[in-house]
């Protein structure tokens, strides 16, 4: 989800001043390590364990480290907060807010035990949580860096998230992508669905489409690592045939538009950071 774009207006204004006056002083210089975070105390006592668990596990600190290579002109804050019952997440005014209600939904949707195919219960929690933060980060990046978006921004944000997840180590990429796809897949109860026509008019693609889309990008990126996704029929063969091209398009866009805003020296530490911080969290979740 995405709310108003005051920063876009400010940046456009800054650009205008720059061109008119001919001085760069109006626009702050972009730099890495611009991610801040905030654990807001939950309003609903039922969310206290989620707050405590995230805090103890330093979840936002790890996301901060993961996103530190992004070069931004302003700080971007990652926030978890109570939303009075709304299971939502959004970006606005240089703040990403993820509701405890949404995190509770993700936990509720996780299977009671590990799944066949090497997917753990923890993966079905960590994958969607990472995807939510990366999806909102995409909105922030598009907005703060004035990235042109062709097509629907919600789909582009999903693509951004998938792309970043695929930059993890192979094992982590597989676990987070499949965990995220599982989260959407459980919202489609069977091969036939009946939905109110209005649900097709939303700004987001449907859960089924979002699951197919991320599986397609993953399969397009690595046919071997995600071979079973097609073999087992999670991704239909007809779609699978075009996934390499879909991934190439995404790779081209990310390389052209986003890579210039990534601090390459910090990005080099990305895999190590992730592996170090997430294995502990996965072990922790597995015990529950
Ligand atoms: Zn969104």
Coordinates of C-alpha atoms and ligand atoms in Angstrom, one line a residue:
X1 CA 0.0 0.0 0.0
X2 CA 1.1 3.5 -0.6
X3 CA 0.0 6.9 0.7
X4 CA 0.4 10.4 -0.6
X5 CA 3.7 11.6 -1.9
X6 CA 4.8 14.8 -0.1
X7 CA 8.4 13.9 -0.6
X8 CA 7.8 13.6 -4.4
X9 CA 6.5 17.1 -4.4
X10 CA 9.4 18.4 -2.3
X11 CA 11.9 16.6 -4.6
X12 CA 10.2 18.0 -7.7
X13 CA 10.4 21.4 -6.1
X14 CA 14.0 20.9 -5.2
X15 CA 14.8 19.9 -8.8
X16 CA 13.0 23.0 -10.1
X17 CA 15.0 25.2 -7.8
X18 CA 18.2 23.4 -8.9
X19 CA 17.6 24.0 -12.6
X20 CA 16.4 27.6 -12.1
X21 CA 19.1 28.8 -9.7
X22 CA 21.8 26.5 -10.9
X23 CA 23.0 25.4 -7.4
X24 CA 22.9 22.0 -5.9
X25 CA 22.5 23.3 -2.4
X26 CA 18.7 22.9 -2.4
X27 CA 18.9 19.1 -2.7
X28 CA 20.5 17.1 0.2
X29 CA 23.2 14.7 -0.9
X30 CA 22.1 11.0 -1.0
X31 CA 24.1 8.6 1.2
X32 CA 23.9 5.1 2.6
X33 CA 23.0 4.1 6.2
X34 CA 19.8 6.2 6.2
X35 CA 17.5 3.5 7.7
X36 CA 16.0 4.2 11.1
X37 CA 13.6 2.1 13.1
X38 CA 11.0 2.3 15.8
X39 CA 9.2 -0.4 17.9
X40 CA 6.0 1.4 18.9
X41 CA 4.4 -0.2 22.0
X42 CA 1.3 -2.1 21.0
X43 CA -2.1 -0.7 21.9
X44 CA -3.6 -4.2 22.0
X45 CA -2.1 -6.4 24.8
X46 CA -2.5 -9.4 22.5
X47 CA 0.3 -8.0 20.4
X48 CA 2.7 -7.6 23.2
X49 CA 4.4 -11.0 22.5
X50 CA 4.9 -10.0 18.8
X51 CA 6.5 -6.8 19.9
X52 CA 8.7 -8.5 22.5
X53 CA 9.8 -11.2 20.1
X54 CA 10.7 -8.8 17.4
X55 CA 12.6 -6.6 19.8
X56 CA 14.5 -9.5 21.4
X57 CA 15.3 -10.9 17.9
X58 CA 16.4 -7.4 16.8
X59 CA 14.2 -7.8 13.7
X60 CA 14.2 -4.1 12.7
X61 CA 17.9 -3.7 13.4
X62 CA 18.5 -6.6 11.0
X63 CA 16.3 -5.0 8.4
X64 CA 18.1 -1.8 8.9
X65 CA 21.4 -3.5 8.3
X66 CA 20.0 -5.3 5.2
X67 CA 18.7 -2.0 3.7
X68 CA 21.7 0.1 4.7
X69 CA 23.3 0.0 1.2
X70 CA 20.4 2.1 -0.1
X71 CA 21.6 5.6 -0.9
X72 CA 18.8 8.1 0.1
X73 CA 18.6 11.8 0.6
X74 CA 16.5 11.5 3.7
X75 CA 16.3 9.0 6.5
X76 CA 13.7 6.2 6.1
X77 CA 12.1 4.8 9.2
X78 CA 10.9 1.2 9.6
X79 CA 8.1 1.1 12.2
X80 CA 6.0 -1.6 13.7
X81 CA 2.8 -0.2 15.4
X82 CA -0.7 -1.1 16.5
X83 CA -3.3 -0.1 13.9
X84 CA -6.6 -0.4 15.8
X85 CA -7.5 -3.7 14.2
X86 CA -6.4 -3.0 10.6
X87 CA -4.0 -5.7 9.3
X88 CA -2.1 -3.3 7.0
X89 CA 1.2 -1.9 6.0
X90 CA 2.0 1.3 4.2
X91 CA 4.6 3.9 3.3
X92 CA 4.1 7.6 3.7
X93 CA 6.2 10.6 4.8
X94 CA 9.5 8.7 4.8
X95 CA 8.0 6.1 7.3
X96 CA 7.2 2.5 6.6
X97 CA 4.5 1.3 9.1
X98 CA 3.8 -2.4 9.5
X99 CA 0.9 -3.1 11.8
X100 CA 1.1 -5.7 14.5
X101 CA -2.3 -6.9 13.2
X102 CA -0.6 -7.8 9.9
X103 CA 2.2 -9.6 11.7
X104 CA -0.4 -11.5 13.8
X105 CA -2.2 -12.6 10.6
X106 CA 1.1 -13.9 9.2
X107 CA 1.7 -15.9 12.4
X108 CA -1.9 -17.2 12.3
X109 CA -1.5 -18.3 8.7
X110 CA 1.7 -20.3 9.4
X111 CA 1.2 -24.1 9.4
X112 CA 1.4 -25.9 12.8
X113 CA 4.5 -27.8 11.7
X114 CA 7.1 -27.9 8.9
X115 CA 5.9 -28.6 5.4
X116 CA 7.2 -31.1 2.8
X117 CA 9.7 -29.9 0.3
X118 CA 12.1 -28.4 2.9
X119 CA 9.9 -25.5 3.9
X120 CA 9.8 -24.9 7.6
X121 CA 7.1 -23.2 9.6
X122 CA 9.6 -20.4 10.3
X123 CA 10.0 -19.9 6.6
X124 CA 6.3 -19.3 6.2
X125 CA 6.6 -16.5 8.8
X126 CA 10.0 -15.0 7.9
X127 CA 9.3 -15.0 4.1
X128 CA 6.1 -12.9 4.3
X129 CA 7.4 -10.5 6.9
X130 CA 10.5 -9.8 4.8
X131 CA 8.4 -9.5 1.7
X132 CA 6.1 -6.9 3.5
X133 CA 9.0 -4.8 4.5
X134 CA 10.6 -5.0 1.1
X135 CA 7.4 -4.2 -0.7
X136 CA 7.0 -1.1 1.4
X137 CA 10.6 -0.2 0.9
X138 CA 9.9 -0.4 -2.8
X139 CA 7.2 2.3 -2.4
X140 CA 9.7 4.4 -0.4
X141 CA 12.4 4.0 -3.0
X142 CA 10.1 4.8 -5.9
X143 CA 8.9 7.9 -4.1
X144 CA 12.1 9.1 -2.5
X145 CA 14.4 8.5 -5.5
X146 CA 11.8 9.5 -8.1
X147 CA 11.9 6.2 -9.9
X148 CA 9.6 6.1 -12.9
X149 CA 7.2 3.1 -12.6
X150 CA 5.5 1.6 -15.7
X151 CA 2.5 -0.6 -14.9
X152 CA 0.8 -0.9 -11.5
X153 CA 3.0 0.3 -8.6
X154 CA 1.7 -2.4 -6.4
X155 CA 2.9 -5.1 -8.8
X156 CA 6.2 -3.2 -9.2
X157 CA 6.7 -3.2 -5.4
X158 CA 6.1 -7.0 -5.4
X159 CA 8.7 -7.4 -8.1
X160 CA 11.2 -5.2 -6.2
X161 CA 10.7 -7.4 -3.1
X162 CA 11.1 -10.6 -5.1
X163 CA 14.3 -9.3 -6.7
X164 CA 15.9 -8.4 -3.4
X165 CA 14.9 -11.8 -1.9
X166 CA 16.6 -13.5 -4.9
X167 CA 19.8 -11.7 -4.1
X168 CA 20.1 -13.7 -0.8
X169 CA 22.0 -16.9 -0.7
X170 CA 20.3 -19.7 -2.8
X171 CA 19.0 -21.5 0.3
X172 CA 17.6 -18.3 1.8
X173 CA 16.1 -17.1 -1.5
X174 CA 14.3 -20.4 -1.8
X175 CA 13.0 -20.4 1.7
X176 CA 11.8 -16.8 1.8
X177 CA 10.2 -16.9 -1.7
X178 CA 8.4 -20.1 -1.1
X179 CA 7.4 -19.0 2.4
X180 CA 5.9 -15.8 0.9
X181 CA 4.2 -17.7 -1.9
X182 CA 2.7 -20.0 0.7
X183 CA 1.3 -17.1 2.6
X184 CA -0.6 -15.9 -0.5
X185 CA -1.5 -19.5 -1.6
X186 CA -3.4 -20.3 1.6
X187 CA -5.7 -17.5 0.7
X188 CA -6.9 -19.5 -2.3
X189 CA -8.7 -22.5 -0.9
X190 CA -8.8 -24.7 -4.1
X191 CA -8.4 -24.8 -7.8
X192 CA -11.8 -23.0 -8.3
X193 CA -12.4 -19.7 -6.6
X194 CA -15.5 -17.5 -6.5
X195 CA -14.8 -14.0 -5.6
X196 CA -17.0 -10.8 -5.6
X197 CA -16.2 -8.9 -8.9
X198 CA -15.2 -5.9 -6.8
X199 CA -12.2 -7.7 -5.4
X200 CA -10.7 -7.7 -8.9
X201 CA -10.8 -3.9 -9.0
X202 CA -8.3 -3.3 -6.2
X203 CA -4.9 -1.7 -6.7
X204 CA -3.2 -4.9 -5.6
X205 CA -3.2 -8.1 -7.6
X206 CA -5.2 -10.9 -6.1
X207 CA -3.4 -13.2 -3.6
X208 CA -3.3 -16.0 -6.2
X209 CA -1.8 -13.7 -8.8
X210 CA 0.8 -12.4 -6.3
X211 CA 1.8 -16.0 -5.5
X212 CA 2.1 -17.0 -9.2
X213 CA 4.0 -13.8 -10.0
X214 CA 6.7 -14.3 -7.3
X215 CA 7.0 -18.0 -8.2
X216 CA 7.4 -16.9 -11.9
X217 CA 10.1 -14.4 -11.1
X218 CA 11.9 -16.9 -9.0
X219 CA 11.7 -19.6 -11.6
X220 CA 12.8 -17.2 -14.3
X221 CA 15.8 -16.3 -12.2
X222 CA 16.9 -19.8 -11.4
X223 CA 15.2 -22.8 -13.2
X224 CA 17.2 -25.3 -11.2
X225 CA 16.6 -23.9 -7.7
X226 CA 12.9 -23.6 -8.3
X227 CA 12.4 -26.6 -10.7
X228 CA 10.0 -28.3 -8.3
X229 CA 7.7 -25.3 -8.3
X230 CA 6.8 -26.2 -11.9
X231 CA 7.2 -30.0 -11.6
X232 CA 4.7 -30.1 -8.7
X233 CA 2.3 -27.8 -10.6
X234 CA 2.4 -24.8 -8.2
X235 CA 3.3 -22.7 -11.3
X236 CA 1.5 -23.8 -14.5
X237 CA 3.7 -24.7 -17.4
X238 CA 2.2 -22.1 -19.7
X239 CA 3.3 -19.3 -17.4
X240 CA 6.6 -20.9 -16.6
X241 CA 7.6 -20.6 -20.3
X242 CA 7.7 -16.8 -20.2
X243 CA 9.3 -16.4 -16.7
X244 CA 12.9 -16.1 -17.9
X245 CA 11.8 -13.1 -20.0
X246 CA 9.8 -11.7 -17.1
X247 CA 12.9 -12.0 -14.9
X248 CA 15.1 -10.4 -17.6
X249 CA 12.8 -7.4 -17.8
X250 CA 12.9 -7.0 -14.0
X251 CA 16.7 -7.4 -13.9
X252 CA 17.1 -4.8 -16.6
X253 CA 14.8 -2.3 -14.7
X254 CA 16.5 -2.9 -11.4
X255 CA 20.0 -2.6 -12.8
X256 CA 19.1 0.5 -14.7
X257 CA 17.0 2.3 -12.2
X258 CA 17.9 1.0 -8.7
X259 CA 21.5 -0.1 -8.8
X260 CA 22.9 3.4 -9.2
X261 CA 21.4 4.1 -5.8
X262 CA 23.0 1.2 -4.0
X263 CA 26.3 1.5 -2.2
X264 CA 28.2 -1.3 -3.7
X265 CA 30.8 -1.6 -0.9
X266 CA 28.0 -2.1 1.7
X267 CA 26.0 -4.3 -0.6
X268 CA 28.9 -6.7 -0.7
X269 CA 28.3 -7.6 2.9
X270 CA 24.6 -8.4 2.2
X271 CA 24.8 -12.2 2.2
X272 CA 26.9 -12.4 5.4
X273 CA 24.5 -10.1 7.3
X274 CA 21.5 -12.1 6.3
X275 CA 22.9 -15.5 7.1
X276 CA 24.3 -14.4 10.4
X277 CA 21.1 -12.8 11.7
X278 CA 18.3 -15.0 10.3
X279 CA 19.5 -18.5 11.2
X280 CA 19.1 -17.6 14.9
X281 CA 15.6 -16.2 14.3
X282 CA 14.6 -19.3 12.4
X283 CA 15.7 -21.6 15.2
X284 CA 13.8 -19.4 17.7
X285 CA 10.6 -19.6 15.7
X286 CA 11.0 -23.4 15.2
X287 CA 10.8 -23.8 19.0
X288 CA 7.3 -22.3 19.3
Ligands
LIG1 ZN1 1.9 -1.6 -1.7

